[in-house]
PDB file of C-alpha atoms in Angstrom:
ATOM      1  CA  UNK A   1       9.192   9.682   2.031  1.00 47.00           C
ATOM      2  CA  UNK A   2      12.743   8.469   2.133  1.00 47.00           C
ATOM      3  CA  UNK A   3      13.989   6.735  -1.009  1.00 51.00           C
ATOM      4  CA  UNK A   4      15.384   3.604   0.573  1.00 49.00           C
ATOM      5  CA  UNK A   5      15.361  -0.004  -0.524  1.00 46.00           C
ATOM      6  CA  UNK A   6      14.070  -0.688   2.970  1.00 44.00           C
ATOM      7  CA  UNK A   7      15.839  -1.942   6.042  1.00 43.00           C
ATOM      8  CA  UNK A   8      14.390  -5.389   5.563  1.00 42.00           C
ATOM      9  CA  UNK A   9      16.609  -5.916   2.512  1.00 42.00           C
ATOM     10  CA  UNK A  10      19.721  -5.089   4.524  1.00 44.00           C
ATOM     11  CA  UNK A  11      18.465  -7.075   7.485  1.00 42.00           C
ATOM     12  CA  UNK A  12      17.832 -10.093   5.305  1.00 39.00           C
ATOM     13  CA  UNK A  13      21.450 -10.014   4.206  1.00 39.00           C
ATOM     14  CA  UNK A  14      22.497  -9.980   7.868  1.00 41.00           C
ATOM     15  CA  UNK A  15      20.283 -12.993   8.531  1.00 36.00           C
ATOM     16  CA  UNK A  16      22.104 -14.950   5.838  1.00 34.00           C
ATOM     17  CA  UNK A  17      25.389 -14.363   7.650  1.00 32.00           C
ATOM     18  CA  UNK A  18      24.489 -14.314  11.329  1.00 33.00           C
ATOM     19  CA  UNK A  19      21.153 -16.122  11.468  1.00 35.00           C
ATOM     20  CA  UNK A  20      19.453 -13.152  13.122  1.00 41.00           C
ATOM     21  CA  UNK A  21      19.103  -9.402  12.963  1.00 46.00           C
ATOM     22  CA  UNK A  22      19.751  -6.917  15.730  1.00 53.00           C
ATOM     23  CA  UNK A  23      19.485  -3.150  15.748  1.00 59.00           C
ATOM     24  CA  UNK A  24      21.249  -0.951  18.253  1.00 61.00           C
ATOM     25  CA  UNK A  25      19.166   1.305  20.483  1.00 60.00           C
ATOM     26  CA  UNK A  26      20.715   4.722  21.074  1.00 68.00           C
ATOM     27  CA  UNK A  27      22.928   4.714  17.991  1.00 81.00           C
ATOM     28  CA  UNK A  28      22.122   7.773  15.887  1.00 86.00           C
ATOM     29  CA  UNK A  29      22.789   8.962  12.353  1.00 86.00           C
ATOM     30  CA  UNK A  30      23.070  12.566  11.231  1.00 88.00           C
ATOM     31  CA  UNK A  31      20.935  12.149   8.107  1.00 87.00           C
ATOM     32  CA  UNK A  32      19.783   9.719   5.432  1.00 86.00           C
ATOM     33  CA  UNK A  33      23.225   9.784   3.792  1.00 87.00           C
ATOM     34  CA  UNK A  34      24.939   8.676   7.017  1.00 86.00           C
ATOM     35  CA  UNK A  35      22.358   5.938   7.560  1.00 82.00           C
ATOM     36  CA  UNK A  36      22.862   4.735   3.989  1.00 82.00           C
ATOM     37  CA  UNK A  37      26.647   4.681   4.339  1.00 82.00           C
ATOM     38  CA  UNK A  38      26.312   2.659   7.545  1.00 78.00           C
ATOM     39  CA  UNK A  39      24.163   0.091   5.756  1.00 71.00           C
ATOM     40  CA  UNK A  40      21.081   0.751   7.873  1.00 71.00           C
ATOM     41  CA  UNK A  41      19.137   1.545   4.728  1.00 72.00           C
ATOM     42  CA  UNK A  42      20.114   1.173   1.072  1.00 65.00           C
ATOM     43  CA  UNK A  43      19.766   3.920  -1.502  1.00 68.00           C
ATOM     44  CA  UNK A  44      17.999   3.201  -4.778  1.00 71.00           C
ATOM     45  CA  UNK A  45      18.484   4.721  -8.214  1.00 72.00           C
ATOM     46  CA  UNK A  46      18.434   7.549  -9.057  1.00 77.00           C
ATOM     47  CA  UNK A  47      19.259   8.438  -5.441  1.00 78.00           C
ATOM     48  CA  UNK A  48      22.046   6.053  -4.361  1.00 80.00           C
ATOM     49  CA  UNK A  49      22.588   8.029  -1.153  1.00 80.00           C
ATOM     50  CA  UNK A  50      18.882   8.226  -0.398  1.00 78.00           C
ATOM     51  CA  UNK A  51      16.519  11.181  -0.492  1.00 80.00           C
ATOM     52  CA  UNK A  52      14.703  12.544   2.528  1.00 85.00           C
ATOM     53  CA  UNK A  53      12.957  15.805   1.650  1.00 86.00           C
ATOM     54  CA  UNK A  54      11.253  16.198   5.017  1.00 88.00           C
ATOM     55  CA  UNK A  55      14.229  15.344   7.213  1.00 88.00           C
ATOM     56  CA  UNK A  56      12.762  12.235   8.833  1.00 88.00           C
ATOM     57  CA  UNK A  57      16.230  10.705   9.057  1.00 87.00           C
ATOM     58  CA  UNK A  58      17.959  13.739  10.575  1.00 90.00           C
ATOM     59  CA  UNK A  59      19.447  12.582  13.885  1.00 89.00           C
ATOM     60  CA  UNK A  60      17.537   9.312  13.649  1.00 88.00           C
ATOM     61  CA  UNK A  61      18.012   6.470  16.095  1.00 87.00           C
ATOM     62  CA  UNK A  62      18.734   3.051  14.567  1.00 85.00           C
ATOM     63  CA  UNK A  63      15.654   1.563  16.234  1.00 85.00           C
ATOM     64  CA  UNK A  64      13.535   4.356  14.798  1.00 87.00           C
ATOM     65  CA  UNK A  65      14.914   3.641  11.307  1.00 85.00           C
ATOM     66  CA  UNK A  66      13.832   0.031  11.789  1.00 84.00           C
ATOM     67  CA  UNK A  67      10.315   1.193  12.666  1.00 87.00           C
ATOM     68  CA  UNK A  68      10.152   3.464   9.600  1.00 87.00           C
ATOM     69  CA  UNK A  69      11.058   0.510   7.394  1.00 84.00           C
ATOM     70  CA  UNK A  70       8.274  -1.598   8.902  1.00 88.00           C
ATOM     71  CA  UNK A  71       5.767   1.229   8.531  1.00 90.00           C
ATOM     72  CA  UNK A  72       6.630   1.706   4.857  1.00 88.00           C
ATOM     73  CA  UNK A  73       6.277  -1.989   4.094  1.00 91.00           C
ATOM     74  CA  UNK A  74       2.950  -2.202   5.945  1.00 92.00           C
ATOM     75  CA  UNK A  75       1.472   0.833   4.209  1.00 94.00           C
ATOM     76  CA  UNK A  76       2.713  -0.434   0.852  1.00 94.00           C
ATOM     77  CA  UNK A  77       0.936  -3.753   1.367  1.00 94.00           C
ATOM     78  CA  UNK A  78      -2.299  -2.016   2.352  1.00 95.00           C
ATOM     79  CA  UNK A  79      -2.040   0.295  -0.668  1.00 96.00           C
ATOM     80  CA  UNK A  80      -1.556  -2.654  -3.031  1.00 96.00           C
ATOM     81  CA  UNK A  81      -4.691  -4.313  -1.652  1.00 95.00           C
ATOM     82  CA  UNK A  82      -6.610  -1.029  -1.804  1.00 94.00           C
ATOM     83  CA  UNK A  83      -5.622  -0.347  -5.425  1.00 94.00           C
ATOM     84  CA  UNK A  84      -6.687  -3.827  -6.465  1.00 94.00           C
ATOM     85  CA  UNK A  85      -9.893  -3.495  -4.460  1.00 90.00           C
ATOM     86  CA  UNK A  86     -10.792  -0.201  -6.149  1.00 90.00           C
ATOM     87  CA  UNK A  87     -10.426  -1.620  -9.641  1.00 87.00           C
ATOM     88  CA  UNK A  88     -12.028  -5.010  -8.999  1.00 86.00           C
ATOM     89  CA  UNK A  89     -14.793  -3.599  -6.828  1.00 84.00           C
ATOM     90  CA  UNK A  90     -15.930  -1.195  -9.521  1.00 79.00           C
ATOM     91  CA  UNK A  91     -15.904  -3.923 -12.170  1.00 79.00           C
ATOM     92  CA  UNK A  92     -18.069  -6.360 -10.195  1.00 77.00           C
ATOM     93  CA  UNK A  93     -20.417  -3.827  -8.588  1.00 69.00           C
ATOM     94  CA  UNK A  94     -24.047  -4.520  -9.306  1.00 64.00           C
ATOM     95  CA  UNK A  95     -23.380  -8.263  -9.447  1.00 62.00           C
ATOM     96  CA  UNK A  96     -26.161 -10.296  -7.870  1.00 54.00           C
ATOM     97  CA  UNK A  97     -23.777 -12.311  -5.693  1.00 63.00           C
ATOM     98  CA  UNK A  98     -22.468  -9.174  -3.933  1.00 67.00           C
ATOM     99  CA  UNK A  99     -24.836  -7.625  -1.362  1.00 71.00           C
ATOM    100  CA  UNK A 100     -27.915  -8.233  -3.539  1.00 66.00           C
ATOM    101  CA  UNK A 101     -26.474  -6.029  -6.311  1.00 69.00           C
ATOM    102  CA  UNK A 102     -27.048  -2.923  -4.183  1.00 74.00           C
ATOM    103  CA  UNK A 103     -23.476  -1.570  -4.333  1.00 78.00           C
ATOM    104  CA  UNK A 104     -22.919   0.923  -7.159  1.00 76.00           C
ATOM    105  CA  UNK A 105     -21.047   4.086  -8.089  1.00 76.00           C
ATOM    106  CA  UNK A 106     -17.372   4.998  -7.567  1.00 81.00           C
ATOM    107  CA  UNK A 107     -15.391   2.969  -5.054  1.00 84.00           C
ATOM    108  CA  UNK A 108     -15.124   5.853  -2.597  1.00 86.00           C
ATOM    109  CA  UNK A 109     -18.905   5.558  -2.080  1.00 83.00           C
ATOM    110  CA  UNK A 110     -18.990   1.776  -1.572  1.00 83.00           C
ATOM    111  CA  UNK A 111     -18.161   2.056   2.117  1.00 82.00           C
ATOM    112  CA  UNK A 112     -21.455   3.776   2.934  1.00 83.00           C
ATOM    113  CA  UNK A 113     -23.490   1.192   0.992  1.00 83.00           C
ATOM    114  CA  UNK A 114     -22.101  -1.987   2.567  1.00 84.00           C
ATOM    115  CA  UNK A 115     -24.210  -3.501   5.400  1.00 84.00           C
ATOM    116  CA  UNK A 116     -22.966  -2.909   8.938  1.00 84.00           C
ATOM    117  CA  UNK A 117     -22.626  -6.654   9.590  1.00 88.00           C
ATOM    118  CA  UNK A 118     -19.922  -6.878   6.938  1.00 87.00           C
ATOM    119  CA  UNK A 119     -17.902  -4.120   8.570  1.00 88.00           C
ATOM    120  CA  UNK A 120     -18.272  -5.774  11.957  1.00 91.00           C
ATOM    121  CA  UNK A 121     -16.840  -9.013  10.584  1.00 93.00           C
ATOM    122  CA  UNK A 122     -14.087  -7.168   8.738  1.00 91.00           C
ATOM    123  CA  UNK A 123     -13.213  -5.261  11.895  1.00 93.00           C
ATOM    124  CA  UNK A 124     -12.858  -8.540  13.784  1.00 96.00           C
ATOM    125  CA  UNK A 125     -10.525  -9.915  11.097  1.00 94.00           C
ATOM    126  CA  UNK A 126      -8.405  -6.757  11.161  1.00 93.00           C
ATOM    127  CA  UNK A 127      -8.223  -6.873  14.963  1.00 96.00           C
ATOM    128  CA  UNK A 128      -7.034 -10.484  14.859  1.00 95.00           C
ATOM    129  CA  UNK A 129      -4.364  -9.732  12.242  1.00 91.00           C
ATOM    130  CA  UNK A 130      -3.126  -6.630  14.047  1.00 92.00           C
ATOM    131  CA  UNK A 131      -3.027  -8.411  17.400  1.00 92.00           C
ATOM    132  CA  UNK A 132      -0.839 -11.117  15.881  1.00 91.00           C
ATOM    133  CA  UNK A 133       1.339  -8.462  14.226  1.00 90.00           C
ATOM    134  CA  UNK A 134       1.882  -6.685  17.523  1.00 90.00           C
ATOM    135  CA  UNK A 135       2.815  -9.906  19.277  1.00 90.00           C
ATOM    136  CA  UNK A 136       5.267 -10.823  16.524  1.00 90.00           C
ATOM    137  CA  UNK A 137       7.008  -7.501  15.949  1.00 90.00           C
ATOM    138  CA  UNK A 138       6.653  -5.118  18.867  1.00 89.00           C
ATOM    139  CA  UNK A 139       8.278  -5.034  22.269  1.00 89.00           C
ATOM    140  CA  UNK A 140       6.063  -5.108  25.332  1.00 88.00           C
ATOM    141  CA  UNK A 141       5.486  -1.398  26.133  1.00 86.00           C
ATOM    142  CA  UNK A 142       5.546  -2.150  29.866  1.00 87.00           C
ATOM    143  CA  UNK A 143       8.988  -3.714  29.617  1.00 87.00           C
ATOM    144  CA  UNK A 144      10.661  -1.683  26.845  1.00 82.00           C
ATOM    145  CA  UNK A 145      12.751   1.435  27.431  1.00 81.00           C
ATOM    146  CA  UNK A 146      10.190   3.513  25.551  1.00 82.00           C
ATOM    147  CA  UNK A 147       7.052   3.128  23.467  1.00 84.00           C
ATOM    148  CA  UNK A 148       6.877   1.963  19.839  1.00 84.00           C
ATOM    149  CA  UNK A 149       9.989  -0.199  19.785  1.00 85.00           C
ATOM    150  CA  UNK A 150      10.283  -3.243  17.554  1.00 87.00           C
ATOM    151  CA  UNK A 151      11.903  -6.421  18.835  1.00 88.00           C
ATOM    152  CA  UNK A 152      15.676  -6.628  18.366  1.00 84.00           C
ATOM    153  CA  UNK A 153      15.529  -9.854  16.350  1.00 85.00           C
ATOM    154  CA  UNK A 154      12.583  -8.792  14.179  1.00 86.00           C
ATOM    155  CA  UNK A 155      13.074  -8.152  10.457  1.00 84.00           C
ATOM    156  CA  UNK A 156      10.704  -5.406   9.199  1.00 84.00           C
ATOM    157  CA  UNK A 157       7.840  -6.897   7.225  1.00 87.00           C
ATOM    158  CA  UNK A 158       8.617 -10.522   8.135  1.00 87.00           C
ATOM    159  CA  UNK A 159       5.628 -12.135   9.872  1.00 86.00           C
ATOM    160  CA  UNK A 160       6.406 -15.702   8.803  1.00 84.00           C
ATOM    161  CA  UNK A 161       3.266 -15.651   6.656  1.00 85.00           C
ATOM    162  CA  UNK A 162       3.632 -17.660   3.453  1.00 87.00           C
ATOM    163  CA  UNK A 163       0.607 -19.978   3.122  1.00 87.00           C
ATOM    164  CA  UNK A 164       1.391 -20.784  -0.526  1.00 89.00           C
ATOM    165  CA  UNK A 165       5.028 -21.642   0.317  1.00 88.00           C
ATOM    166  CA  UNK A 166       6.296 -19.361  -2.439  1.00 87.00           C
ATOM    167  CA  UNK A 167       9.603 -18.858  -0.635  1.00 86.00           C
ATOM    168  CA  UNK A 168      10.170 -22.523   0.177  1.00 87.00           C
ATOM    169  CA  UNK A 169      13.565 -23.706  -1.038  1.00 87.00           C
ATOM    170  CA  UNK A 170      14.553 -20.281  -2.369  1.00 89.00           C
ATOM    171  CA  UNK A 171      18.008 -18.845  -1.717  1.00 90.00           C
ATOM    172  CA  UNK A 172      18.759 -15.492  -0.077  1.00 87.00           C
ATOM    173  CA  UNK A 173      19.406 -13.737  -3.406  1.00 90.00           C
ATOM    174  CA  UNK A 174      15.917 -14.628  -4.649  1.00 90.00           C
ATOM    175  CA  UNK A 175      14.307 -13.664  -1.345  1.00 88.00           C
ATOM    176  CA  UNK A 176      16.055 -10.294  -1.201  1.00 84.00           C
ATOM    177  CA  UNK A 177      15.048  -9.559  -4.801  1.00 87.00           C
ATOM    178  CA  UNK A 178      11.404 -10.345  -4.035  1.00 89.00           C
ATOM    179  CA  UNK A 179      11.500  -8.161  -0.922  1.00 86.00           C
ATOM    180  CA  UNK A 180      12.853  -5.247  -2.929  1.00 83.00           C
ATOM    181  CA  UNK A 181      10.154  -5.719  -5.571  1.00 89.00           C
ATOM    182  CA  UNK A 182       7.501  -5.762  -2.855  1.00 90.00           C
ATOM    183  CA  UNK A 183       8.756  -2.494  -1.387  1.00 87.00           C
ATOM    184  CA  UNK A 184       8.929  -0.772  -4.768  1.00 87.00           C
ATOM    185  CA  UNK A 185       5.486  -1.998  -5.843  1.00 93.00           C
ATOM    186  CA  UNK A 186       4.136  -0.862  -2.494  1.00 93.00           C
ATOM    187  CA  UNK A 187       5.493   2.630  -3.110  1.00 90.00           C
ATOM    188  CA  UNK A 188       3.864   2.744  -6.548  1.00 93.00           C
ATOM    189  CA  UNK A 189       0.600   1.539  -5.018  1.00 96.00           C
ATOM    190  CA  UNK A 190       0.644   4.275  -2.369  1.00 96.00           C
ATOM    191  CA  UNK A 191       0.910   6.894  -5.096  1.00 95.00           C
ATOM    192  CA  UNK A 192      -1.683   5.089  -7.248  1.00 95.00           C
ATOM    193  CA  UNK A 193      -4.364   4.779  -4.584  1.00 96.00           C
ATOM    194  CA  UNK A 194      -3.892   8.440  -3.670  1.00 96.00           C
ATOM    195  CA  UNK A 195      -4.532   9.365  -7.303  1.00 94.00           C
ATOM    196  CA  UNK A 196      -7.554   7.063  -7.546  1.00 91.00           C
ATOM    197  CA  UNK A 197      -9.187   8.572  -4.477  1.00 93.00           C
ATOM    198  CA  UNK A 198      -8.412  12.122  -5.606  1.00 93.00           C
ATOM    199  CA  UNK A 199      -9.855  11.509  -9.083  1.00 87.00           C
ATOM    200  CA  UNK A 200     -13.104  10.084  -7.744  1.00 85.00           C
ATOM    201  CA  UNK A 201     -13.446  12.887  -5.191  1.00 87.00           C
ATOM    202  CA  UNK A 202     -13.121  15.416  -8.021  1.00 83.00           C
ATOM    203  CA  UNK A 203     -15.376  13.894 -10.695  1.00 77.00           C
ATOM    204  CA  UNK A 204     -17.531  11.412  -8.737  1.00 78.00           C
ATOM    205  CA  UNK A 205     -17.240   8.769 -11.462  1.00 76.00           C
ATOM    206  CA  UNK A 206     -15.913   5.233 -11.753  1.00 76.00           C
ATOM    207  CA  UNK A 207     -12.223   5.135 -12.631  1.00 79.00           C
ATOM    208  CA  UNK A 208     -12.055   3.133 -15.862  1.00 73.00           C
ATOM    209  CA  UNK A 209     -15.102   4.609 -17.692  1.00 72.00           C
ATOM    210  CA  UNK A 210     -13.970   8.126 -16.760  1.00 66.00           C
ATOM    211  CA  UNK A 211     -10.433   7.511 -18.020  1.00 63.00           C
ATOM    212  CA  UNK A 212     -11.704   5.974 -21.265  1.00 65.00           C
ATOM    213  CA  UNK A 213     -14.074   8.879 -21.927  1.00 66.00           C
ATOM    214  CA  UNK A 214     -11.348  11.423 -21.147  1.00 62.00           C
ATOM    215  CA  UNK A 215      -8.983   9.703 -23.581  1.00 62.00           C
ATOM    216  CA  UNK A 216     -11.556   9.473 -26.366  1.00 64.00           C
ATOM    217  CA  UNK A 217     -13.425  12.756 -26.027  1.00 58.00           C
ATOM    218  CA  UNK A 218     -11.083  14.898 -23.944  1.00 62.00           C
ATOM    219  CA  UNK A 219     -12.249  17.227 -21.172  1.00 62.00           C
ATOM    220  CA  UNK A 220     -15.546  18.191 -22.782  1.00 71.00           C
ATOM    221  CA  UNK A 221     -16.761  14.602 -22.903  1.00 70.00           C
ATOM    222  CA  UNK A 222     -15.704  13.979 -19.318  1.00 69.00           C
ATOM    223  CA  UNK A 223     -17.580  17.071 -18.143  1.00 73.00           C
ATOM    224  CA  UNK A 224     -20.681  15.892 -20.011  1.00 75.00           C
ATOM    225  CA  UNK A 225     -20.343  12.477 -18.380  1.00 72.00           C
ATOM    226  CA  UNK A 226     -20.083  14.074 -14.948  1.00 72.00           C
ATOM    227  CA  UNK A 227     -23.182  16.181 -15.555  1.00 76.00           C
ATOM    228  CA  UNK A 228     -25.197  13.202 -16.763  1.00 73.00           C
ATOM    229  CA  UNK A 229     -24.101  10.479 -14.348  1.00 77.00           C
ATOM    230  CA  UNK A 230     -23.065  12.060 -11.050  1.00 72.00           C
ATOM    231  CA  UNK A 231     -25.885  11.435  -8.595  1.00 70.00           C
ATOM    232  CA  UNK A 232     -27.719   9.052 -10.928  1.00 70.00           C
ATOM    233  CA  UNK A 233     -29.583   6.119  -9.348  1.00 66.00           C
ATOM    234  CA  UNK A 234     -27.045   3.716 -10.843  1.00 69.00           C
ATOM    235  CA  UNK A 235     -23.920   5.773 -11.486  1.00 70.00           C
ATOM    236  CA  UNK A 236     -21.913   2.774 -12.661  1.00 67.00           C
ATOM    237  CA  UNK A 237     -24.439   1.756 -15.313  1.00 72.00           C
ATOM    238  CA  UNK A 238     -24.773   5.364 -16.452  1.00 76.00           C
ATOM    239  CA  UNK A 239     -21.005   5.785 -16.737  1.00 73.00           C
ATOM    240  CA  UNK A 240     -20.583   2.550 -18.681  1.00 71.00           C
ATOM    241  CA  UNK A 241     -23.440   3.464 -21.030  1.00 76.00           C
ATOM    242  CA  UNK A 242     -21.957   6.909 -21.607  1.00 74.00           C
ATOM    243  CA  UNK A 243     -18.566   5.331 -22.307  1.00 74.00           C
ATOM    244  CA  UNK A 244     -20.104   2.942 -24.834  1.00 75.00           C
ATOM    245  CA  UNK A 245     -21.922   5.809 -26.561  1.00 76.00           C
ATOM    246  CA  UNK A 246     -18.738   7.893 -26.691  1.00 73.00           C
ATOM    247  CA  UNK A 247     -16.795   4.954 -28.105  1.00 72.00           C
ATOM    248  CA  UNK A 248     -19.442   4.456 -30.786  1.00 75.00           C
ATOM    249  CA  UNK A 249     -19.379   8.155 -31.657  1.00 73.00           C
ATOM    250  CA  UNK A 250     -15.586   8.191 -31.958  1.00 69.00           C
ATOM    251  CA  UNK A 251     -15.680   5.034 -34.107  1.00 66.00           C
ATOM    252  CA  UNK A 252     -18.318   6.547 -36.405  1.00 71.00           C
ATOM    253  CA  UNK A 253     -16.325   9.773 -36.738  1.00 72.00           C
ATOM    254  CA  UNK A 254     -13.243   7.835 -37.792  1.00 71.00           C
ATOM    255  CA  UNK A 255     -15.078   5.807 -40.459  1.00 68.00           C
TER     256      UNK A 255
END
């Protein structure tokens, strides 16, 4: 993953001056350092010249750099929603107003428990959103020089979607700062959701009870919790009960 403050930050600055953005097809850069020096992307501390361990920016075309920026922003947004969904979903599971209280266990197992009708509706919503995204950002593949090209005047991540009017009346400095914060929080979320999924795949337990038990009773308590609750009829209730018992035991030991 390249450490860049994202092309949309640089593009936004261009918008303030010219009123539009435009990338140049065919223009190439030797590496991430050259792209940073040209202002295509902006380095961020502690890597002011950017960092690109896997060489994605070696010999990169300017249009391709624009696409990478859009991909990073999109995945960051999805990761932020996923991280929030993991935490909230596990806290409200078993609630009567959600699927007749039939959803339980770690978030990685919720998918299999949700009725098919819900996924059909969700799929339709995703299709609608993605169709609009394609129309807004991407060039017609039958008219473009090659596949997967974004429109010349498109700013990565900008879909003119602001239903709460949070950006109304704000100046370019404020907007650019918010865009940078979104990119950086998206990067943190991508790492976070990867860790959440990995943890639940390893121990099969809800995130917060498992973390609390590990902190209070160390590895032995977590292993005991796994043995007792993994595969239980109601894993969430079992995990929360085990956590409460562990907390009580720790409190009594400290009296």
